[in-house]
PDB file of C-alpha atoms in Angstrom:
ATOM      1  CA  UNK A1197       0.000   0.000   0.000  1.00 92.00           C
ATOM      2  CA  UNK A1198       1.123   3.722  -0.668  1.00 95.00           C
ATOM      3  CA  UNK A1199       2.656   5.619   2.228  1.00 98.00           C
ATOM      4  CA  UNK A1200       1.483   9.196   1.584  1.00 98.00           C
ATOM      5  CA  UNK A1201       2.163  11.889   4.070  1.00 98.00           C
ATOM      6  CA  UNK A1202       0.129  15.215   3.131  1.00 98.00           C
ATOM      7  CA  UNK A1203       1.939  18.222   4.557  1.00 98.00           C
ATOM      8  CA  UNK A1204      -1.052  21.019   4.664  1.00 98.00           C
ATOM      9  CA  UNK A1205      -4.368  22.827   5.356  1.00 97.00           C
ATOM     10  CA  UNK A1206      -7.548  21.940   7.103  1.00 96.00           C
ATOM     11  CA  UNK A1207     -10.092  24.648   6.509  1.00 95.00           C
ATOM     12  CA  UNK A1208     -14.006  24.485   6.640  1.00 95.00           C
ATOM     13  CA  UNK A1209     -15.655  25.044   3.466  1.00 90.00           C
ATOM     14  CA  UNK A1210     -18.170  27.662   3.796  1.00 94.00           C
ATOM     15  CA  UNK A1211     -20.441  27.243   0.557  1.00 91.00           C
ATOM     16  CA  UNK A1212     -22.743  28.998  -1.000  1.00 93.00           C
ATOM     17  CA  UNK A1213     -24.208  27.932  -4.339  1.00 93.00           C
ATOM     18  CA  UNK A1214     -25.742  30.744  -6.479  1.00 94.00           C
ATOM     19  CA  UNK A1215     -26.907  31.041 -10.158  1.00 94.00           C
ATOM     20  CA  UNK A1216     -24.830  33.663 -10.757  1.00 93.00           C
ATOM     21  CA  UNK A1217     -21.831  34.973  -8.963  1.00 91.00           C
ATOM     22  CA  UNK A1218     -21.700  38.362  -7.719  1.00 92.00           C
ATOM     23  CA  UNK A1219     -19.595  41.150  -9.232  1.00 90.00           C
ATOM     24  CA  UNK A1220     -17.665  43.736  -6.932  1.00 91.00           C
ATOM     25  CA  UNK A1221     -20.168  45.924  -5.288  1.00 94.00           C
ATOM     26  CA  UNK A1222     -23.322  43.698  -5.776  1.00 94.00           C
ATOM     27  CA  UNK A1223     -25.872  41.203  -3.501  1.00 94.00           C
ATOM     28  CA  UNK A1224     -27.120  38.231  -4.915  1.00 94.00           C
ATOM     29  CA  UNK A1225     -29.774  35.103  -3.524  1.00 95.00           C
ATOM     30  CA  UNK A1226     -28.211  32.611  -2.942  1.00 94.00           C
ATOM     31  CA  UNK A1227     -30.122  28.473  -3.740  1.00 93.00           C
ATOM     32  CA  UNK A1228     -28.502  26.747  -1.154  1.00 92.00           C
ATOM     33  CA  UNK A1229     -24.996  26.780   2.075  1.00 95.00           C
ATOM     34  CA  UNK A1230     -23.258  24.007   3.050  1.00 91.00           C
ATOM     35  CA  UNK A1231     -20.704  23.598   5.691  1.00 93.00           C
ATOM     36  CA  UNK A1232     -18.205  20.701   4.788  1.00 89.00           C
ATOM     37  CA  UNK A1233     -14.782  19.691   5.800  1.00 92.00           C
ATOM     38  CA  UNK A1234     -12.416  20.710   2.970  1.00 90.00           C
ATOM     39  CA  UNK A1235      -8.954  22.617   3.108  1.00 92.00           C
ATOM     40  CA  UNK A1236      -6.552  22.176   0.367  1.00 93.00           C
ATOM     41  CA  UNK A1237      -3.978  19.431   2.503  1.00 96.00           C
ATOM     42  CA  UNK A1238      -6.991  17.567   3.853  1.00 96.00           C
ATOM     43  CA  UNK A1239      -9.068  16.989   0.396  1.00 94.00           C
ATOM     44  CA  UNK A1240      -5.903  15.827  -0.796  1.00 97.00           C
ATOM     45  CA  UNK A1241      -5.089  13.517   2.329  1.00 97.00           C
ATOM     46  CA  UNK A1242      -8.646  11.862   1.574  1.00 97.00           C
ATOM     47  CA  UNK A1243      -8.642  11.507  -2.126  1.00 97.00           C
ATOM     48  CA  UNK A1244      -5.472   9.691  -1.560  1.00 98.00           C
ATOM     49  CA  UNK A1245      -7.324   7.617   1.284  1.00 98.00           C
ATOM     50  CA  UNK A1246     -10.029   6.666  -0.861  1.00 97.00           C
ATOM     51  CA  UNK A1247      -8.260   5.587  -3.582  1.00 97.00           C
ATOM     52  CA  UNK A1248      -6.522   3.245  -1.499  1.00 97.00           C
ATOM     53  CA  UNK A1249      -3.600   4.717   0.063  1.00 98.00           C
ATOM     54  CA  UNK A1250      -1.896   4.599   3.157  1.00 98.00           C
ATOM     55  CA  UNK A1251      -2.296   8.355   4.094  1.00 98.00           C
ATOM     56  CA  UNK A1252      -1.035  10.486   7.506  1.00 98.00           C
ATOM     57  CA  UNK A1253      -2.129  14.080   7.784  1.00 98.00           C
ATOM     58  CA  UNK A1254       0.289  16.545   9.408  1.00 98.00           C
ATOM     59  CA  UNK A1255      -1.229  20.054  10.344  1.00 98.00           C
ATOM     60  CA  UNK A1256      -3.564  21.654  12.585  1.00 98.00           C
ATOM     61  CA  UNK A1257      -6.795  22.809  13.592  1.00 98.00           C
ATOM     62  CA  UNK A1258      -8.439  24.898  16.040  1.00 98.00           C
ATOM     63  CA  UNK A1259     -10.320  24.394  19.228  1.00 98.00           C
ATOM     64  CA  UNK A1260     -13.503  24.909  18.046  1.00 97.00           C
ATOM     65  CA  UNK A1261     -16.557  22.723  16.771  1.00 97.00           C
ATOM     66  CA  UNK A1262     -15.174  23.111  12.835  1.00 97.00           C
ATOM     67  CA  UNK A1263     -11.912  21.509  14.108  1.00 98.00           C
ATOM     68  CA  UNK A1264     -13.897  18.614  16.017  1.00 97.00           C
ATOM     69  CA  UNK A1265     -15.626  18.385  12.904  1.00 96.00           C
ATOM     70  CA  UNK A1266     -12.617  18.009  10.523  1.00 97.00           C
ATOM     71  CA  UNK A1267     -10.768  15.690  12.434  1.00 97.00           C
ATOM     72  CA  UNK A1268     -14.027  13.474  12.224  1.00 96.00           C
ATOM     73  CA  UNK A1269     -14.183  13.871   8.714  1.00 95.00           C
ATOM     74  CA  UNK A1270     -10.358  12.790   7.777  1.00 97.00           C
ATOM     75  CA  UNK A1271     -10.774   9.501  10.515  1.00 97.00           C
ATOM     76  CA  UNK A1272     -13.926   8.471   8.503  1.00 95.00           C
ATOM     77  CA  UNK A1273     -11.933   8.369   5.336  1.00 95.00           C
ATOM     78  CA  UNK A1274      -9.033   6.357   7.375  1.00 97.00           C
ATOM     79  CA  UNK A1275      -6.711   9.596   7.359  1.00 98.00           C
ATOM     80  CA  UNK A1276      -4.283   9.013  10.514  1.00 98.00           C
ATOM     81  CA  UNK A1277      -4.667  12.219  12.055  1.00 98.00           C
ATOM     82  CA  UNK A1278      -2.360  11.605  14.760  1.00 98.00           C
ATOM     83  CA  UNK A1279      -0.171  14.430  13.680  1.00 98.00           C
ATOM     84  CA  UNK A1280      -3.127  16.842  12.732  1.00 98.00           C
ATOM     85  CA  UNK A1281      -2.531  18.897  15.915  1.00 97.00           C
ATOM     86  CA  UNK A1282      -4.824  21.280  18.025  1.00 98.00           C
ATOM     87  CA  UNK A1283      -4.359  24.715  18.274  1.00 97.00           C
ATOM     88  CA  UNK A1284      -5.783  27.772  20.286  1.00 97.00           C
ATOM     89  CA  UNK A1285      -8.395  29.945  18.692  1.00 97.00           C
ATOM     90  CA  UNK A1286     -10.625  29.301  15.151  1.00 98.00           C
ATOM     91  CA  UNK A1287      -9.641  26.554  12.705  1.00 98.00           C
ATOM     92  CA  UNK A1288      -9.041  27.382   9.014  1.00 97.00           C
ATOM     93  CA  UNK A1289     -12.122  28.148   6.711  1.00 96.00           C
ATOM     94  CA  UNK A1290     -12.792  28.397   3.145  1.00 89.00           C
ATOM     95  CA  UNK A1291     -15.589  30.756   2.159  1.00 92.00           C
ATOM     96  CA  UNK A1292     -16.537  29.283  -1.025  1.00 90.00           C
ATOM     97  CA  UNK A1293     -19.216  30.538  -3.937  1.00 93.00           C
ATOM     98  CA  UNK A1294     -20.380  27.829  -6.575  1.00 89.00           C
ATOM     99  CA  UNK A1295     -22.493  29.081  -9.595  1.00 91.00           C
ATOM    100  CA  UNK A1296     -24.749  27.458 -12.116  1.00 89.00           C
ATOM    101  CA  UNK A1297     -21.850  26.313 -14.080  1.00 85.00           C
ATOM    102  CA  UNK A1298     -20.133  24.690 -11.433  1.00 80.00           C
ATOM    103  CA  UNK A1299     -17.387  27.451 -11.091  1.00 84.00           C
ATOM    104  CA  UNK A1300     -16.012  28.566  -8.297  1.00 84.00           C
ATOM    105  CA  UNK A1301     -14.516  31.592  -6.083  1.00 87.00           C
ATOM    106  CA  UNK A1302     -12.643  31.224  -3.033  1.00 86.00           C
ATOM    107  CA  UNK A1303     -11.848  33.265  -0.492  1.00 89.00           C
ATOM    108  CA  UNK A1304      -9.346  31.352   2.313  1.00 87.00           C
ATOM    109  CA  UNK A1305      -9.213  32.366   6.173  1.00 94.00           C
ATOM    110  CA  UNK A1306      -6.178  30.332   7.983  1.00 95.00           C
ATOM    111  CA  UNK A1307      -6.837  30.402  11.093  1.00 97.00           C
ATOM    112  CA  UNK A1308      -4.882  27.444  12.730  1.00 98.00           C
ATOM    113  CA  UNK A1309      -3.285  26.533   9.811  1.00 98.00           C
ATOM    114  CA  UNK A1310      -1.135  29.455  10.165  1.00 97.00           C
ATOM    115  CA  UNK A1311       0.170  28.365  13.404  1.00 97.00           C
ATOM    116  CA  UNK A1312       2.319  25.373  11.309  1.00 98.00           C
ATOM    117  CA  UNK A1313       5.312  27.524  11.346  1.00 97.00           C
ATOM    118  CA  UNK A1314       7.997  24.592  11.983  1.00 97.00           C
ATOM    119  CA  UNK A1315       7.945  21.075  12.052  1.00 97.00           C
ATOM    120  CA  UNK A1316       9.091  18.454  14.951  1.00 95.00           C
ATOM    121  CA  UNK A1317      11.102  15.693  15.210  1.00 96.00           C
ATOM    122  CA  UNK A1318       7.641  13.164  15.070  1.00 96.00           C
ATOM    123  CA  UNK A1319       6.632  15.524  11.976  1.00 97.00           C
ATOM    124  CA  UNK A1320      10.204  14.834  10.048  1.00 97.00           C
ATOM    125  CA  UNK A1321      10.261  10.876  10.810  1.00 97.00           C
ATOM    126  CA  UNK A1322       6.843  10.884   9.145  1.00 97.00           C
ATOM    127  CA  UNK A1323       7.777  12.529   5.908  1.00 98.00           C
ATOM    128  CA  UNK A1324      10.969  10.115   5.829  1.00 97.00           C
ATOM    129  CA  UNK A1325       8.985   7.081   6.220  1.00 97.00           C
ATOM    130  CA  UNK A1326       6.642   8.231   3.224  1.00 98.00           C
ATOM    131  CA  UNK A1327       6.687   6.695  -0.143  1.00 98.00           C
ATOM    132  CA  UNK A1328       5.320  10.124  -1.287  1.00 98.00           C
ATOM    133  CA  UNK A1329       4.758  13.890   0.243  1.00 98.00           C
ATOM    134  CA  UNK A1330       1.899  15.781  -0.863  1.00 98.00           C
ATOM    135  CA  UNK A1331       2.221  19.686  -0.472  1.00 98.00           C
ATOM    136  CA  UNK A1332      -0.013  23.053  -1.223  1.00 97.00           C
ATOM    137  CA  UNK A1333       0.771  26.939   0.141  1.00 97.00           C
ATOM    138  CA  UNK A1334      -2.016  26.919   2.559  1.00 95.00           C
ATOM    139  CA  UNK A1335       0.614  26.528   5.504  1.00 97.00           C
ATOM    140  CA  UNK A1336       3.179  28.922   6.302  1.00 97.00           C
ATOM    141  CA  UNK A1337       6.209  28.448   3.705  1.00 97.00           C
ATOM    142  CA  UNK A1338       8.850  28.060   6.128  1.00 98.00           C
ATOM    143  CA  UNK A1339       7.165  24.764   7.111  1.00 98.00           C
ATOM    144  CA  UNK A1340       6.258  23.711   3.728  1.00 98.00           C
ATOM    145  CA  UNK A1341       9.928  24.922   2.525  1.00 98.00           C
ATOM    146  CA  UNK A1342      11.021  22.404   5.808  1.00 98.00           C
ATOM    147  CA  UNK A1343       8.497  19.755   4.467  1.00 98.00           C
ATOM    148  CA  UNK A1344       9.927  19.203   1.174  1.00 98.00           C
ATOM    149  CA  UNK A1345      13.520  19.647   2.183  1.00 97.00           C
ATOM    150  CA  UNK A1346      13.206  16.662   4.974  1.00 97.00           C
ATOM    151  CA  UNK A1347      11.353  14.622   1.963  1.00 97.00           C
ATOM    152  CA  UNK A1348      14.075  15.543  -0.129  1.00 96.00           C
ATOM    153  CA  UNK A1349      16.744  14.327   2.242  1.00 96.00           C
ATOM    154  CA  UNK A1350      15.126  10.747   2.227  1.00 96.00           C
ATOM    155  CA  UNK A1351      14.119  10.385  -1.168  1.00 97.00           C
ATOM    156  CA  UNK A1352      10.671  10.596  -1.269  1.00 98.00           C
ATOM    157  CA  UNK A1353       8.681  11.710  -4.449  1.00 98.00           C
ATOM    158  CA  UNK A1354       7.522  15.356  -2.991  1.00 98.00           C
ATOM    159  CA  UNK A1355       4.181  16.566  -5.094  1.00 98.00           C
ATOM    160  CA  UNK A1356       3.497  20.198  -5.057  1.00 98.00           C
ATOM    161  CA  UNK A1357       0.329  22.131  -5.875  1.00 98.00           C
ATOM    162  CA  UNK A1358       1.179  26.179  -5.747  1.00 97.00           C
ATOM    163  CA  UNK A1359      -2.171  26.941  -4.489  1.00 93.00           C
ATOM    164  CA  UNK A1360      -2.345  29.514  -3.835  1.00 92.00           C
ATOM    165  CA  UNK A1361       0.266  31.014  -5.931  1.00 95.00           C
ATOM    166  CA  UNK A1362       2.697  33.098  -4.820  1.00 94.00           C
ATOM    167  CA  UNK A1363       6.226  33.638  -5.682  1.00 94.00           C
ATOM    168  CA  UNK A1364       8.605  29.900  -4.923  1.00 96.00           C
ATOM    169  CA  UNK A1365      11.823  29.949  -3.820  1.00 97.00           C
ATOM    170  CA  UNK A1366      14.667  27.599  -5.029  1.00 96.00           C
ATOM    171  CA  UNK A1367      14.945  26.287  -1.453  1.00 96.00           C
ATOM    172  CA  UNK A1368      11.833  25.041  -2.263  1.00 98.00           C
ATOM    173  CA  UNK A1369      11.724  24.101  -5.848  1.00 97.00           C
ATOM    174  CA  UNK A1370      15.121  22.396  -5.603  1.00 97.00           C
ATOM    175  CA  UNK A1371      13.410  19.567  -3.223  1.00 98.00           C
ATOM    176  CA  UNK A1372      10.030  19.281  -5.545  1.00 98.00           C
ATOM    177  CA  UNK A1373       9.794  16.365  -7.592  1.00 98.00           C
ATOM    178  CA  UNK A1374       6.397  17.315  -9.617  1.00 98.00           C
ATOM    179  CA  UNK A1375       4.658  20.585  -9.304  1.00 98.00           C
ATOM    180  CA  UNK A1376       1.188  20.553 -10.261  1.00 98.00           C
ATOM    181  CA  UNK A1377      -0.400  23.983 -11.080  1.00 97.00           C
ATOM    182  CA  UNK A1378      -3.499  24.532 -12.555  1.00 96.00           C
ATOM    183  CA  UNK A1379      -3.422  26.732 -16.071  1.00 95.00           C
ATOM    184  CA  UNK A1380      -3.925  29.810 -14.389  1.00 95.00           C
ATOM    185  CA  UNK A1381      -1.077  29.290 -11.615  1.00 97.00           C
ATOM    186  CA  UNK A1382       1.206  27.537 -14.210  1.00 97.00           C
ATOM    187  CA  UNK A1383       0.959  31.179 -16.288  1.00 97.00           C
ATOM    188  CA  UNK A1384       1.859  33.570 -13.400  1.00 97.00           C
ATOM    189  CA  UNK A1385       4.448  31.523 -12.140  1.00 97.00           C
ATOM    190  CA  UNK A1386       6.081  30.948 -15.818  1.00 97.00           C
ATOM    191  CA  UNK A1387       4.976  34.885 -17.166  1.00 96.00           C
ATOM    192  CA  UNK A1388       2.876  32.784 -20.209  1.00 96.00           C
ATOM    193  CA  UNK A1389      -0.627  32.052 -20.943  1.00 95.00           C
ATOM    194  CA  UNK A1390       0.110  29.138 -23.357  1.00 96.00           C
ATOM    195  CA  UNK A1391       0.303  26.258 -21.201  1.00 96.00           C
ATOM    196  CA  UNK A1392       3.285  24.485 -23.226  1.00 95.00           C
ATOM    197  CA  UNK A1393       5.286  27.500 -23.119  1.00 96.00           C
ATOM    198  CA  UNK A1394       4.284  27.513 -19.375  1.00 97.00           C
ATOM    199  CA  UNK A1395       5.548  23.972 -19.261  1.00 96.00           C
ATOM    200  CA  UNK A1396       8.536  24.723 -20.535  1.00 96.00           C
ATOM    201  CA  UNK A1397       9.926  27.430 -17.863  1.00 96.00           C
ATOM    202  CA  UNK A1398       8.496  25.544 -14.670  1.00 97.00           C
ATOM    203  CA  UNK A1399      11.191  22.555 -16.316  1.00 97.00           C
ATOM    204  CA  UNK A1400      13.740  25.058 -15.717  1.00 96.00           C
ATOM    205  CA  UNK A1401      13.248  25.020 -11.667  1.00 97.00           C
ATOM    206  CA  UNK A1402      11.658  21.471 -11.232  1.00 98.00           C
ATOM    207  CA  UNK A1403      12.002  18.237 -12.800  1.00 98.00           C
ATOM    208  CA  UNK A1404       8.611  17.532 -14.035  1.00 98.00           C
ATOM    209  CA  UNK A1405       5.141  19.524 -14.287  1.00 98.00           C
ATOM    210  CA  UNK A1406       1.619  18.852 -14.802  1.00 98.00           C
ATOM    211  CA  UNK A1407      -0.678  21.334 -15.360  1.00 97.00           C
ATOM    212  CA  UNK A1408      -3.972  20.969 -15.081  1.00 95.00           C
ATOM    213  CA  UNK A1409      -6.614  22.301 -17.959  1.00 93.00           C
ATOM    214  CA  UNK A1410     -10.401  21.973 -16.419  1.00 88.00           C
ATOM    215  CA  UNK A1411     -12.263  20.386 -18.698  1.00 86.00           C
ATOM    216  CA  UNK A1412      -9.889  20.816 -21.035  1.00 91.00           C
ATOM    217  CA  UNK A1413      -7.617  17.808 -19.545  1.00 92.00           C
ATOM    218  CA  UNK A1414      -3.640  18.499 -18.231  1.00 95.00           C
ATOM    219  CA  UNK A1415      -0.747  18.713 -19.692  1.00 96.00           C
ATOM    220  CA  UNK A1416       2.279  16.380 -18.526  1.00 97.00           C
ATOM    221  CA  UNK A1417       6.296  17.591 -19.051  1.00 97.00           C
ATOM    222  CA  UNK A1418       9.562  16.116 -17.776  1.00 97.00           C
ATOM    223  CA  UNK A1419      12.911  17.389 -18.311  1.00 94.00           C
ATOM    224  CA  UNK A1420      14.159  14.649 -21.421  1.00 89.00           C
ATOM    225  CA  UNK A1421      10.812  13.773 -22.472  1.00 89.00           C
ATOM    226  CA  UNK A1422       8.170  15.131 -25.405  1.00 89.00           C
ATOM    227  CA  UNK A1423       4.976  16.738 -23.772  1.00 92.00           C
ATOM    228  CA  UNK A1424       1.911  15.349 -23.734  1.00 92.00           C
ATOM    229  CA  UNK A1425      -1.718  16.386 -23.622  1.00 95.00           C
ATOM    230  CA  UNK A1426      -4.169  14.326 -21.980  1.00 91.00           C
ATOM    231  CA  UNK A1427      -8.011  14.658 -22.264  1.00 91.00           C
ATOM    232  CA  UNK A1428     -10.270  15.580 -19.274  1.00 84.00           C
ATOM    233  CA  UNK A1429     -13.393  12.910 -19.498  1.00 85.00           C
ATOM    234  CA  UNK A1430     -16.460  14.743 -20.666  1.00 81.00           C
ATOM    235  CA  UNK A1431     -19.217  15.247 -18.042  1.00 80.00           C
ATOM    236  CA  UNK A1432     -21.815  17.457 -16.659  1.00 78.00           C
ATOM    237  CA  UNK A1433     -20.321  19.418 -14.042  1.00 78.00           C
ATOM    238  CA  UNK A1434     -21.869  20.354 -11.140  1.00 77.00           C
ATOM    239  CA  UNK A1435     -19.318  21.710  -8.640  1.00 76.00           C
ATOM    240  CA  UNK A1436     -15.542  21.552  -9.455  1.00 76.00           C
ATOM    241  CA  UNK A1437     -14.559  22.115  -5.913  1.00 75.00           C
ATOM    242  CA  UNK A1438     -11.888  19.657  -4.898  1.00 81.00           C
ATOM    243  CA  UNK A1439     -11.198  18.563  -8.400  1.00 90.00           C
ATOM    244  CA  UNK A1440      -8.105  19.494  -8.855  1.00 92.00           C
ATOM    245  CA  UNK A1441      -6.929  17.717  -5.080  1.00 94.00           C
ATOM    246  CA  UNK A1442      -8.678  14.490  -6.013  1.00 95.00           C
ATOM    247  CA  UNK A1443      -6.940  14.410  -9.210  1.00 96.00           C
ATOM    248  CA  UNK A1444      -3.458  14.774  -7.412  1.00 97.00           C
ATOM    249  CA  UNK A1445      -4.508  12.620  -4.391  1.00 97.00           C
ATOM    250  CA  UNK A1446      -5.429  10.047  -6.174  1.00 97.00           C
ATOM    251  CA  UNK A1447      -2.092  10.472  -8.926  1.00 98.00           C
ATOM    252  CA  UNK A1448      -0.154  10.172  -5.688  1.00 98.00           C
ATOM    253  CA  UNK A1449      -1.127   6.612  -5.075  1.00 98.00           C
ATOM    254  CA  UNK A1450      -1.211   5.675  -8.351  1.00 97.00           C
ATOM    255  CA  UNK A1451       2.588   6.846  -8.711  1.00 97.00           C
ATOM    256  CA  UNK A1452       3.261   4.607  -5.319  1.00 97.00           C
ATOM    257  CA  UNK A1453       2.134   1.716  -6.664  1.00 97.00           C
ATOM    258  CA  UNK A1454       4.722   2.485  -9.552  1.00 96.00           C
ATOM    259  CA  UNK A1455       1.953   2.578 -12.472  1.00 97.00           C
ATOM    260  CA  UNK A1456       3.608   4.387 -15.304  1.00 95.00           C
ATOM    261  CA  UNK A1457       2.511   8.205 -15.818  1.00 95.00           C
ATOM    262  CA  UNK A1458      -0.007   8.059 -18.613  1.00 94.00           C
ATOM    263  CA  UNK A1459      -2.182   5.161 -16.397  1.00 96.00           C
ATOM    264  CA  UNK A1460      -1.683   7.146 -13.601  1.00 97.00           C
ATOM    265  CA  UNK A1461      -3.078  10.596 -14.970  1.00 96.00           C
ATOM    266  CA  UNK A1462      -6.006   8.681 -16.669  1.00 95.00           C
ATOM    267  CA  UNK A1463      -6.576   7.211 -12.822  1.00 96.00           C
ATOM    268  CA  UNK A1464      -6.613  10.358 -11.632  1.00 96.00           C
ATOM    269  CA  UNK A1465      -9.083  11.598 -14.119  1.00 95.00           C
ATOM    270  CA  UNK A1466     -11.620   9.917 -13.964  1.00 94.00           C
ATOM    271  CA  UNK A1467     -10.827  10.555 -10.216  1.00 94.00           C
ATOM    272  CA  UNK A1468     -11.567  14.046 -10.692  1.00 92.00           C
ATOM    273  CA  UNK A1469     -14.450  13.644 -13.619  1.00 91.00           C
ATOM    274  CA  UNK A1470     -16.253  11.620 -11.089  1.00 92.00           C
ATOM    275  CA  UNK A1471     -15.881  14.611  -8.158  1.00 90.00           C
ATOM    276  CA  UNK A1472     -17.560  17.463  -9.625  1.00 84.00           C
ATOM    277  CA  UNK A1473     -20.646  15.939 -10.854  1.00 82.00           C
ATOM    278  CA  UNK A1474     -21.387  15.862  -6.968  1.00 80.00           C
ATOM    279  CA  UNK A1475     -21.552  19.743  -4.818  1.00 74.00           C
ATOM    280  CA  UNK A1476     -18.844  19.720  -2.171  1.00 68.00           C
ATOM    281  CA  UNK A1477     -14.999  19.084  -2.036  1.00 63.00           C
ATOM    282  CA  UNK A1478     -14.196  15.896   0.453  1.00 73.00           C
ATOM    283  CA  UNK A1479     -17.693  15.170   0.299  1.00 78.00           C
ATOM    284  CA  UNK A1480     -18.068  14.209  -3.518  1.00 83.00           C
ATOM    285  CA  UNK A1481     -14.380  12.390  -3.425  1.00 92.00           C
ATOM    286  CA  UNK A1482     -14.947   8.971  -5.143  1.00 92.00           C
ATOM    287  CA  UNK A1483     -13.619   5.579  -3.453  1.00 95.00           C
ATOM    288  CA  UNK A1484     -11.130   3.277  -5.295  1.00 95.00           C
ATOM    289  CA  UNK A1485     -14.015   0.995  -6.604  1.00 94.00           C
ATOM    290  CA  UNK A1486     -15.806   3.819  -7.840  1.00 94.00           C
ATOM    291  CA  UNK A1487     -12.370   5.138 -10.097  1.00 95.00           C
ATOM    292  CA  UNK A1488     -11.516   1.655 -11.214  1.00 94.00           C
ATOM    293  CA  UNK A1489     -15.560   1.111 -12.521  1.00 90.00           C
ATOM    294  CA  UNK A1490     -15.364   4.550 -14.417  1.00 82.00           C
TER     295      UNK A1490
END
């Protein structure tokens, strides 16, 4: 089985689906809110879980019912949370608007997740006993910058999703074995829109990149190796929330189990096609069953 160790957020996703989003300055009715457990580290921790993985989370939340409540969530799915630590004051939330189309707009809060400054001795052993690490920017960077370096040290595959974007460092790039942005991340980290041009200036700082199109599918390059484009499945969307960290929870186990990269980005797909025709983020996350019948 895959030993994943996700390095990130726990937030609660505040949602509120709409038929059209509102513009700067305007009110709009809302059809429906939801409260569910989602945060950027922990959909990834149980997309990985449900696809059959072996996953710990590492990260905190607060002292309030939302962290009680996120905790639950990640045990349900099997997540280990015995490094998911508690910390004074609110946990982490997402305030979230869905439209007709699906779309979304997020709006992130940290809350405890921005007490994950460092990381311990118990916190390091983890990562080194990993197969793979799975990291995001909703933590501070010094201990996401301390996450991949301690992967790094030990050899294990380190997965990184610059959401949200902001400026990387070498000291973190240099211990990143696959950065997955999304099209519009992959252009203002790389200065271009084109996604293969994109491609080709992330391979300059890391040694592979996948970036991820919607509906139009991702795009796969590694240093020595001819890009390739791979189609999204075609569905009805109904909330892409959480897409994007099923597909890379799920490619993370699929990578530990040492299936070669085109089988495991098809996986991860149909991972991901199967998520948004369901509202919610860790709530719409398909089991391994599910994946392998799609």
């Amino acid at each position: 089985m895959t030993r994943v160790a996700v390095l990130g957020s726990t937030n609660m996703d505040l949602v509120a689906y709409v038929d059209r989003a509102p513009e700067r300055g305007q009110t709009v009715t809302g059809r429906e809110f939801r409260t569910i457990p989602g945060g950027k580290g922990a959909n990834q921790a149980v997309a990985a879980a449900r696809a059959g993985g072996d996953v710990l989370m590492i990260g905190a939340v607060g002292d309030d019912e939302y962290g009680v409540r996120m905790r639950e969530s990640l045990e349900h799915s099997c997540v280990d949370t015995d490094l998911l630590h508690t910390a004074e004051g609110p946990s982490g939330t997402a305030h979230i608007v869905v439209d007709a189309q699906g779309s979304n707009a997020i709006v992130v809060v940290p809350g405890a997740n921005g007490t994950v400054t460092s990381l311990g001795p118990g916190e390091i052993a983890a990562i080194a006993e990993a197969d793979l690490l799975l990291l995001q920017l909703e933590l501070p960077l010094s201990a996401v910058i301390e996450g991949a370096r301690a992967g790094h040290a030990q050899g294990v595959r380190t997965l990184l999703t610059p959401s949200p974007v902001r400026k990387l460092p070498a000291e973190l790039l240099d211990h990143v074995d696959l950065l997955i942005p999304n099209e519009h991340e992959a252009a203002e980290l790389s200065g271009y829109e084109e996604p293969h041009a994109a491609a080709e200036i992330l391979l300059s700082q890391v040694p592979a990149v996948l970036i991820t199109l919607g509906a139009k599918g991702c795009l796969y390059a590694a240093r020595g190796s001819r890009t390739i484009h791979f189609p999204a499945p075609e569905v009805i969307a109904v909330d892409t929330t959480g897409a994007g960290d099923t597909f890379v929870g799920t490619l993370a186990v699929a990578l530990g189990e040492g299936r070669p990269v085109p089988q495991a980005i098809a996986w991860a797909s149909a991972a991901a096609a199967l998520c948004v025709q369901k509202p919610g983020a860790s709530v719409s996350m398909p089991y391994r069953s599910e994946i392998d019948a799609a």
